[in-house]
mmCIF file with all atom_site columns, C-alpha atoms in Angstrom:
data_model
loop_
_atom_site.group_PDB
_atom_site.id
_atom_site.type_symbol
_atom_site.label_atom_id
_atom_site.label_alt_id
_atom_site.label_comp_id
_atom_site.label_asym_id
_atom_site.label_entity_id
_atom_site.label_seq_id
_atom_site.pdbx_PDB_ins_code
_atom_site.Cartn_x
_atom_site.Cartn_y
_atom_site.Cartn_z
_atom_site.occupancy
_atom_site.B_iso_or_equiv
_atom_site.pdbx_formal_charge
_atom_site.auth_seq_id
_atom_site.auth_comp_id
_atom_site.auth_asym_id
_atom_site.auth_atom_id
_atom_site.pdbx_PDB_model_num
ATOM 1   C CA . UNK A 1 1   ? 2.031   16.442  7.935   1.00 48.00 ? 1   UNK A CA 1
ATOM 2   C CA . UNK A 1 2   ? -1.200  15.316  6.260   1.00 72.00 ? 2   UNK A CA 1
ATOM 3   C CA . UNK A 1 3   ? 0.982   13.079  3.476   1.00 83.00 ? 3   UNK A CA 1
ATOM 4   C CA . UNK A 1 4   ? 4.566   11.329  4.183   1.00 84.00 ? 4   UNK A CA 1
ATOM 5   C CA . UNK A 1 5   ? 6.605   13.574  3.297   1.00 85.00 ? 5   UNK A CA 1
ATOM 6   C CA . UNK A 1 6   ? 8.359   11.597  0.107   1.00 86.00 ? 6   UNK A CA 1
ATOM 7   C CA . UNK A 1 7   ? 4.524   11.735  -1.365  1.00 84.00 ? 7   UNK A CA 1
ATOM 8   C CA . UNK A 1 8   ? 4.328   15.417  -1.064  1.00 84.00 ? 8   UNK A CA 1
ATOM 9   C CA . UNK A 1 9   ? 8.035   15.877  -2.894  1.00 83.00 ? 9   UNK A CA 1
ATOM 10  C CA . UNK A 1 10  ? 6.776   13.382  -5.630  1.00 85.00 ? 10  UNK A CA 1
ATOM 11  C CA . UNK A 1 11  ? 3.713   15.361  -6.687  1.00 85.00 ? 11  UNK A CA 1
ATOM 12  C CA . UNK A 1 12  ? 4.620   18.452  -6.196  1.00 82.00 ? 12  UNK A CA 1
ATOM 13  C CA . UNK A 1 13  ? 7.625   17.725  -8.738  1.00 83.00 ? 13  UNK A CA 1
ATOM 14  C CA . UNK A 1 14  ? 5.070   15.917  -11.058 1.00 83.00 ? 14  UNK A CA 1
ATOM 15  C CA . UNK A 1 15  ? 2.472   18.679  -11.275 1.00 85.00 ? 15  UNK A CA 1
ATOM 16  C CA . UNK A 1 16  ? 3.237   21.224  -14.125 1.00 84.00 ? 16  UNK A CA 1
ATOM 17  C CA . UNK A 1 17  ? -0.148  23.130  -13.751 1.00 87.00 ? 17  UNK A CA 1
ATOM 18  C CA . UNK A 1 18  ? -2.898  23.431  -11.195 1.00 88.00 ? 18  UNK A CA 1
ATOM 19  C CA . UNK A 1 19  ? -4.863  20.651  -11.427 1.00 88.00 ? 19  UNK A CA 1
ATOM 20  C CA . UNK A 1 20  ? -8.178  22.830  -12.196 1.00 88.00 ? 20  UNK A CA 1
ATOM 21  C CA . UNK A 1 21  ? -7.730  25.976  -14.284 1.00 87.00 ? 21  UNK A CA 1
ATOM 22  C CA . UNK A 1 22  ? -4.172  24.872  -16.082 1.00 86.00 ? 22  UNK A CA 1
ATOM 23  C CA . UNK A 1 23  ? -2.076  27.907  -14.636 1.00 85.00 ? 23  UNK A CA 1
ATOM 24  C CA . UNK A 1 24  ? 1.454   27.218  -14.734 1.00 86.00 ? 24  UNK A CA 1
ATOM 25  C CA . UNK A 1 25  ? 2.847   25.887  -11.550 1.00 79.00 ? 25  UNK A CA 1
ATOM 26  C CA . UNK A 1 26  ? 6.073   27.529  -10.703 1.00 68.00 ? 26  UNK A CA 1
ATOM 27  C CA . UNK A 1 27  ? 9.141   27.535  -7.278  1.00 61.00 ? 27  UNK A CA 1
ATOM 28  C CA . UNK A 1 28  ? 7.285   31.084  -6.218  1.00 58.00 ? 28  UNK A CA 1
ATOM 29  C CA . UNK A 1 29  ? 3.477   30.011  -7.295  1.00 60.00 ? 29  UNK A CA 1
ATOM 30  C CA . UNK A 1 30  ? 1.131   29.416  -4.169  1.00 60.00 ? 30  UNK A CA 1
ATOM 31  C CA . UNK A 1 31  ? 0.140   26.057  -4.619  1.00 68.00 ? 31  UNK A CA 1
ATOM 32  C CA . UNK A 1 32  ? -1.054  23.451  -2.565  1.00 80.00 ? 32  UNK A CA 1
ATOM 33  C CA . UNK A 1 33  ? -1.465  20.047  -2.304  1.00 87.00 ? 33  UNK A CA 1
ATOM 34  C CA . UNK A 1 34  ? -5.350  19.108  -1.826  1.00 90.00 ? 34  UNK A CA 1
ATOM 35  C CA . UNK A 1 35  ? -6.683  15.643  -0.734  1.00 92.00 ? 35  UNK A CA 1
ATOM 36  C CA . UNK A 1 36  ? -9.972  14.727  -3.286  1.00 90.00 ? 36  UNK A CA 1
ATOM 37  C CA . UNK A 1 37  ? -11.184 12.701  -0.791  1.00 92.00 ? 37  UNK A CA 1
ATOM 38  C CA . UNK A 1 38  ? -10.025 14.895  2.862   1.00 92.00 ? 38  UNK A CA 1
ATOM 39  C CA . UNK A 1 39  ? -8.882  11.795  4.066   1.00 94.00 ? 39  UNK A CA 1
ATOM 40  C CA . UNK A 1 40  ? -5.450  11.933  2.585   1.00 93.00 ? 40  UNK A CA 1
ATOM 41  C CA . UNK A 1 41  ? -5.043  8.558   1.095   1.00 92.00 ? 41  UNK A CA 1
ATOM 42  C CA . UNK A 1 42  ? -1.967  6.783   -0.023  1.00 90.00 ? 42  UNK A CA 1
ATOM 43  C CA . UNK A 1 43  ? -1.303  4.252   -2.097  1.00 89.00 ? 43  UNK A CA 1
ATOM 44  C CA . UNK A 1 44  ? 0.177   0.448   -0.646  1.00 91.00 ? 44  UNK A CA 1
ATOM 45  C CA . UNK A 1 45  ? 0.350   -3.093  -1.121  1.00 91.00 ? 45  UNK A CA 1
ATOM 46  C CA . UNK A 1 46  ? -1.793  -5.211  0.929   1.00 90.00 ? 46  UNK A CA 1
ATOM 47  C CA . UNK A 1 47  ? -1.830  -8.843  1.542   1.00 90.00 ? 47  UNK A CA 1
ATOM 48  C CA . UNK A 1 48  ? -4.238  -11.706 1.179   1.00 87.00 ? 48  UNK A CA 1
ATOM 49  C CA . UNK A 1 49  ? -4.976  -11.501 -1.296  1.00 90.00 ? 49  UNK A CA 1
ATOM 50  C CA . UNK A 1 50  ? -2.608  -9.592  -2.746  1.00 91.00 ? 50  UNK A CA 1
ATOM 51  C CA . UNK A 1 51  ? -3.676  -5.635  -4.206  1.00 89.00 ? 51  UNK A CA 1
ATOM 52  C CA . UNK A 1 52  ? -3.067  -2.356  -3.963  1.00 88.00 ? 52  UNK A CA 1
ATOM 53  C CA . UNK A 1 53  ? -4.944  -0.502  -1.231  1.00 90.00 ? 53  UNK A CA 1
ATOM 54  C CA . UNK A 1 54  ? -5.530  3.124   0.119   1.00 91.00 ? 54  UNK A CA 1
ATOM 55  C CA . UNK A 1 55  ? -4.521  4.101   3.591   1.00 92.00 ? 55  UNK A CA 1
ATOM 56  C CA . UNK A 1 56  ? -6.234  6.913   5.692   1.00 94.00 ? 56  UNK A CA 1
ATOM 57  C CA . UNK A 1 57  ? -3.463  8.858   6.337   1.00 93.00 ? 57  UNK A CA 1
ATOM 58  C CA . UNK A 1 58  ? -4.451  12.238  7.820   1.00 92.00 ? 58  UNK A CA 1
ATOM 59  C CA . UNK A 1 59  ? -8.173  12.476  8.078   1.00 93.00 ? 59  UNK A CA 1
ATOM 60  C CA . UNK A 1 60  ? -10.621 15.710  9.306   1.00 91.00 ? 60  UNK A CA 1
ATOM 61  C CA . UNK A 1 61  ? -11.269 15.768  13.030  1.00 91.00 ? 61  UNK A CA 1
ATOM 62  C CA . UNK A 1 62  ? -14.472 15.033  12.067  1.00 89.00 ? 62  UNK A CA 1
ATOM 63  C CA . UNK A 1 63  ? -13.403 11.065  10.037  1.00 92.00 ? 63  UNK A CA 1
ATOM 64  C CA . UNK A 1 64  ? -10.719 10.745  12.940  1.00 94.00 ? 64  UNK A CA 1
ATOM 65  C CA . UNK A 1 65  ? -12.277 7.235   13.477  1.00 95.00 ? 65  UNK A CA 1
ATOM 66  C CA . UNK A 1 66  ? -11.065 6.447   9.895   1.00 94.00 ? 66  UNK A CA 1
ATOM 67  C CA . UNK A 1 67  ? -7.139  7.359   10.543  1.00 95.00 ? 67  UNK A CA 1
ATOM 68  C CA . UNK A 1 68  ? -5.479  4.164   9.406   1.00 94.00 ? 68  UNK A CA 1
ATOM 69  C CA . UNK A 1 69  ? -8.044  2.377   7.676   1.00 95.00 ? 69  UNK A CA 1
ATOM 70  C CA . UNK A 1 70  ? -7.880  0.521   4.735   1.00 93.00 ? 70  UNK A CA 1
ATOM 71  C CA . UNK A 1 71  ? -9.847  1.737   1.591   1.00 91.00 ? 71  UNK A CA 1
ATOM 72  C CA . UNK A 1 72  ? -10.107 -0.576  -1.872  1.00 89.00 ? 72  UNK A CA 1
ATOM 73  C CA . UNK A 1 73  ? -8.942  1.542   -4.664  1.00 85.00 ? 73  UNK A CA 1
ATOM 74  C CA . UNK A 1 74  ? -12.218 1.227   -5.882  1.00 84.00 ? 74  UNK A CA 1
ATOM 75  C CA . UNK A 1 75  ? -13.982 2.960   -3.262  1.00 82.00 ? 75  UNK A CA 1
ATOM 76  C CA . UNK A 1 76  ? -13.272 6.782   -5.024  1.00 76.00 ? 76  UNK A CA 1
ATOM 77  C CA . UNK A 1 77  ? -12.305 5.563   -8.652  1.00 71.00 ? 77  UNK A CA 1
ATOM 78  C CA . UNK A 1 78  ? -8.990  7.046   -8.129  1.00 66.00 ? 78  UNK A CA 1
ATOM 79  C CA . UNK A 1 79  ? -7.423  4.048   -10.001 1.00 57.00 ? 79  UNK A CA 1
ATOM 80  C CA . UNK A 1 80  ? -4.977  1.285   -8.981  1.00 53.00 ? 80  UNK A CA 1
ATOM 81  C CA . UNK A 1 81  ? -1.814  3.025   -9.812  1.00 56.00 ? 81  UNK A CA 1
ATOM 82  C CA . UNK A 1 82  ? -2.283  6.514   -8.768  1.00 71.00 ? 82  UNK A CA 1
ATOM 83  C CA . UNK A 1 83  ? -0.517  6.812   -5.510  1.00 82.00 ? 83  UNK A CA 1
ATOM 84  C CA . UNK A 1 84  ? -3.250  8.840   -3.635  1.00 85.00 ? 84  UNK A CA 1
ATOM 85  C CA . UNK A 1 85  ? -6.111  11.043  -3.664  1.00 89.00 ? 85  UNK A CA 1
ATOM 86  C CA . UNK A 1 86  ? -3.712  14.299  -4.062  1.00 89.00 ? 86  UNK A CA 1
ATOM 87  C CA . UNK A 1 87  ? -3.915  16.837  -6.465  1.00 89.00 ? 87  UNK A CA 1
ATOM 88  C CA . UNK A 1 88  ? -1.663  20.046  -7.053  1.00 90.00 ? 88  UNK A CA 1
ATOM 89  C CA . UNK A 1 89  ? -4.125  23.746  -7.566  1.00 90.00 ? 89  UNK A CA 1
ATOM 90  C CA . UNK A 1 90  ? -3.640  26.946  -6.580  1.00 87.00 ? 90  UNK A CA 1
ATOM 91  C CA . UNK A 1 91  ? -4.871  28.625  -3.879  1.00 85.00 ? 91  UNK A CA 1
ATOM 92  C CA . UNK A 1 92  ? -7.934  30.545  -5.719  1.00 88.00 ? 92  UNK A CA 1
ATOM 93  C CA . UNK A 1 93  ? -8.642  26.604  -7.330  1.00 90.00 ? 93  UNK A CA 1
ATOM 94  C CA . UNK A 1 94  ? -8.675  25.289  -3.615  1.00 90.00 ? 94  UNK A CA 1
ATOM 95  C CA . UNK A 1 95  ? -10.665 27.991  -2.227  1.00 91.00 ? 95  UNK A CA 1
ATOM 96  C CA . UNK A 1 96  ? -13.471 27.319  -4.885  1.00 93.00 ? 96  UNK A CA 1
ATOM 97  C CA . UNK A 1 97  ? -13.281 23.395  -4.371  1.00 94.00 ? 97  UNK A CA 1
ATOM 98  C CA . UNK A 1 98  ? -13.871 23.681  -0.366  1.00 93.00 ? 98  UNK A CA 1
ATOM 99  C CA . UNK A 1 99  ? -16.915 26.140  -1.069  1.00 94.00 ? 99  UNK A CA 1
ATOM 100 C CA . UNK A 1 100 ? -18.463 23.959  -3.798  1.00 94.00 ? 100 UNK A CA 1
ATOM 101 C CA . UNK A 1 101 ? -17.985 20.971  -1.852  1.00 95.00 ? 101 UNK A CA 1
ATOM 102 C CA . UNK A 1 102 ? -19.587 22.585  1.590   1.00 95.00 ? 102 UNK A CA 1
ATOM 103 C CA . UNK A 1 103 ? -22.396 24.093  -0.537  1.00 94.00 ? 103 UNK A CA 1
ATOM 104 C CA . UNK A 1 104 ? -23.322 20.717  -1.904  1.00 95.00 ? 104 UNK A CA 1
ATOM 105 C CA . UNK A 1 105 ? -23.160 19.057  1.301   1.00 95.00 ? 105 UNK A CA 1
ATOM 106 C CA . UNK A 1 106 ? -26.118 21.971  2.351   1.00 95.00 ? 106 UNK A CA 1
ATOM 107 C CA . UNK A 1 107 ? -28.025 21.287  -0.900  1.00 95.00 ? 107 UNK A CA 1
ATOM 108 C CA . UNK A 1 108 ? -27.994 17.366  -0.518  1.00 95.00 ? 108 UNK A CA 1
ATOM 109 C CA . UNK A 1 109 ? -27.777 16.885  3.408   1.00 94.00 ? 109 UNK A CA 1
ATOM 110 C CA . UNK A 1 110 ? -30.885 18.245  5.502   1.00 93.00 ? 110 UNK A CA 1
ATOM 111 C CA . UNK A 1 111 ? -29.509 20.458  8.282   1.00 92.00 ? 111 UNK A CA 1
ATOM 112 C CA . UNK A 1 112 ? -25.488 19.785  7.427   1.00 93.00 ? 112 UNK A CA 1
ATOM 113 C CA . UNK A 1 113 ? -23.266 22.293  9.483   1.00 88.00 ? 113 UNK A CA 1
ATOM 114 C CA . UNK A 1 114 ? -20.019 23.425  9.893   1.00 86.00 ? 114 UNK A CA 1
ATOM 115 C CA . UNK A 1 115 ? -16.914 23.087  7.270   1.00 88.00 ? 115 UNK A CA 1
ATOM 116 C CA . UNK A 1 116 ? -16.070 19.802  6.817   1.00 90.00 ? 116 UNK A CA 1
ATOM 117 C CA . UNK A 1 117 ? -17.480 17.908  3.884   1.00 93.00 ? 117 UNK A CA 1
ATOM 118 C CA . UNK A 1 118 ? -18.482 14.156  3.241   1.00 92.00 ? 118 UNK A CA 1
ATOM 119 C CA . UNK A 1 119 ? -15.193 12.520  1.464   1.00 92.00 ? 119 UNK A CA 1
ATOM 120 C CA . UNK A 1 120 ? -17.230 11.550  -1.356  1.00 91.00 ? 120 UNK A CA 1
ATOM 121 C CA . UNK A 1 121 ? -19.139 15.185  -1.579  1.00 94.00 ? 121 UNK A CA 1
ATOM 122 C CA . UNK A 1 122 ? -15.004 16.513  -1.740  1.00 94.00 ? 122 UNK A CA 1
ATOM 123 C CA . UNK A 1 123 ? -14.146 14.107  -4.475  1.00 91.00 ? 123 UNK A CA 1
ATOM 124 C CA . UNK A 1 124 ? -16.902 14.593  -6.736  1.00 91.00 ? 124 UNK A CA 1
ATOM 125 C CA . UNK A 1 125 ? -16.499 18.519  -5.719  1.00 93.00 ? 125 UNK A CA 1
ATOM 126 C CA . UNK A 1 126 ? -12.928 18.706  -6.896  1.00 91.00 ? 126 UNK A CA 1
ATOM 127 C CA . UNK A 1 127 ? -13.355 16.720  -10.255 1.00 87.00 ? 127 UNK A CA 1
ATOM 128 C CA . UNK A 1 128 ? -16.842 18.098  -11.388 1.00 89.00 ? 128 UNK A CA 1
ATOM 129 C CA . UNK A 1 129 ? -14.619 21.628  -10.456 1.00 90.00 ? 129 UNK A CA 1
ATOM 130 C CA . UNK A 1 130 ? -11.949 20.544  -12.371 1.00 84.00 ? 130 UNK A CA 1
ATOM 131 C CA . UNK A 1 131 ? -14.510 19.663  -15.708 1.00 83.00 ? 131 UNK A CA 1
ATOM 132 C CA . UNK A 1 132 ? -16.160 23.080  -15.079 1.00 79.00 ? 132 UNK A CA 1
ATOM 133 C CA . UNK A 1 133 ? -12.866 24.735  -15.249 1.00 77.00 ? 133 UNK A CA 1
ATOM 134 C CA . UNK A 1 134 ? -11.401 22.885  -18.005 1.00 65.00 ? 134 UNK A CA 1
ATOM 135 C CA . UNK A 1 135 ? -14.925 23.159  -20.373 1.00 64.00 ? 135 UNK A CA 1
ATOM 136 C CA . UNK A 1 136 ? -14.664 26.913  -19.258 1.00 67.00 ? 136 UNK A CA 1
ATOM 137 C CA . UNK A 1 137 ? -11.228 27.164  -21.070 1.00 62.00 ? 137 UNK A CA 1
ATOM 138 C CA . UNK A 1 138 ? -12.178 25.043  -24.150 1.00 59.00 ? 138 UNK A CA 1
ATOM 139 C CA . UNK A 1 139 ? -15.296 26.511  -24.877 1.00 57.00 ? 139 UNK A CA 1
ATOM 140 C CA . UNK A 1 140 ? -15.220 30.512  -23.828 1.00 56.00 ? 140 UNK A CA 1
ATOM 141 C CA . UNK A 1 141 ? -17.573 32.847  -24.137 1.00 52.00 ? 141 UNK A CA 1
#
């Protein structure tokens, strides 16, 4: 499972809406629970000195070298009390996040291949999304 299993429960009974276009979240919606990053972080206390920390918890084949690792929660601007790089959208949402995200990995990365994009290019691909979608609503045409 790409997050423990409590961490799933927790934000799927958090999220009201997809994360993206707003659309009530209900029991028989198809939602699912995307990683901002791919990397699947969660949020934990680390030592020396003491902070809160991200760990790799389920990373791409591709960022298998990173399962485990420890991230500062300053490395995606997620924020020091959000418990992890997970968001709640629906499948049409999620869809549209992984094809914006691989399509600026092509614009920005001379001769990038295959389907797995840079964390960062997945981050900023699900919240620039997200603003798209949300001005979209606000603003129609």
């Amino acid at each position: 499972m790409p997050y423990p299993r409590d961490f799933v429960e927790w934000i799927q009974s958090e999220a009201k809406e997809c994360f993206c276009c707003g659309m009530p979240l209900t029991m028989w919606d198809s939602s699912e629970v995307h990683s901002a990053t791919g990397l699947h972080l969660v949020l934990e206390e680390a030592e020396n000195p003491h902070r809160y920390v991200y760990r790799v918890t389920d990373p791409p084949q591709k960022y298998l070298f990173m399962k485990d690792k420890v991230l500062e929660t300053s490395e995606f601007g997620l924020g020091k009390r959000y418990k992890g790089d997970a968001v709640v959208v629906c499948k049409k949402c999620h869809t549209n996040i992984n094809a914006l995200a691989l399509e600026l990995c092509r614009k920005r990365i001379p001769g990038f291949k295959g389907n797995t994009p840079l964390p960062r290019i997945l981050y900023e691909a699900t919240h620039q999304y997200n603003k798209f979608v949300w001005r979209s609503r606000l603003n129609p045409r």
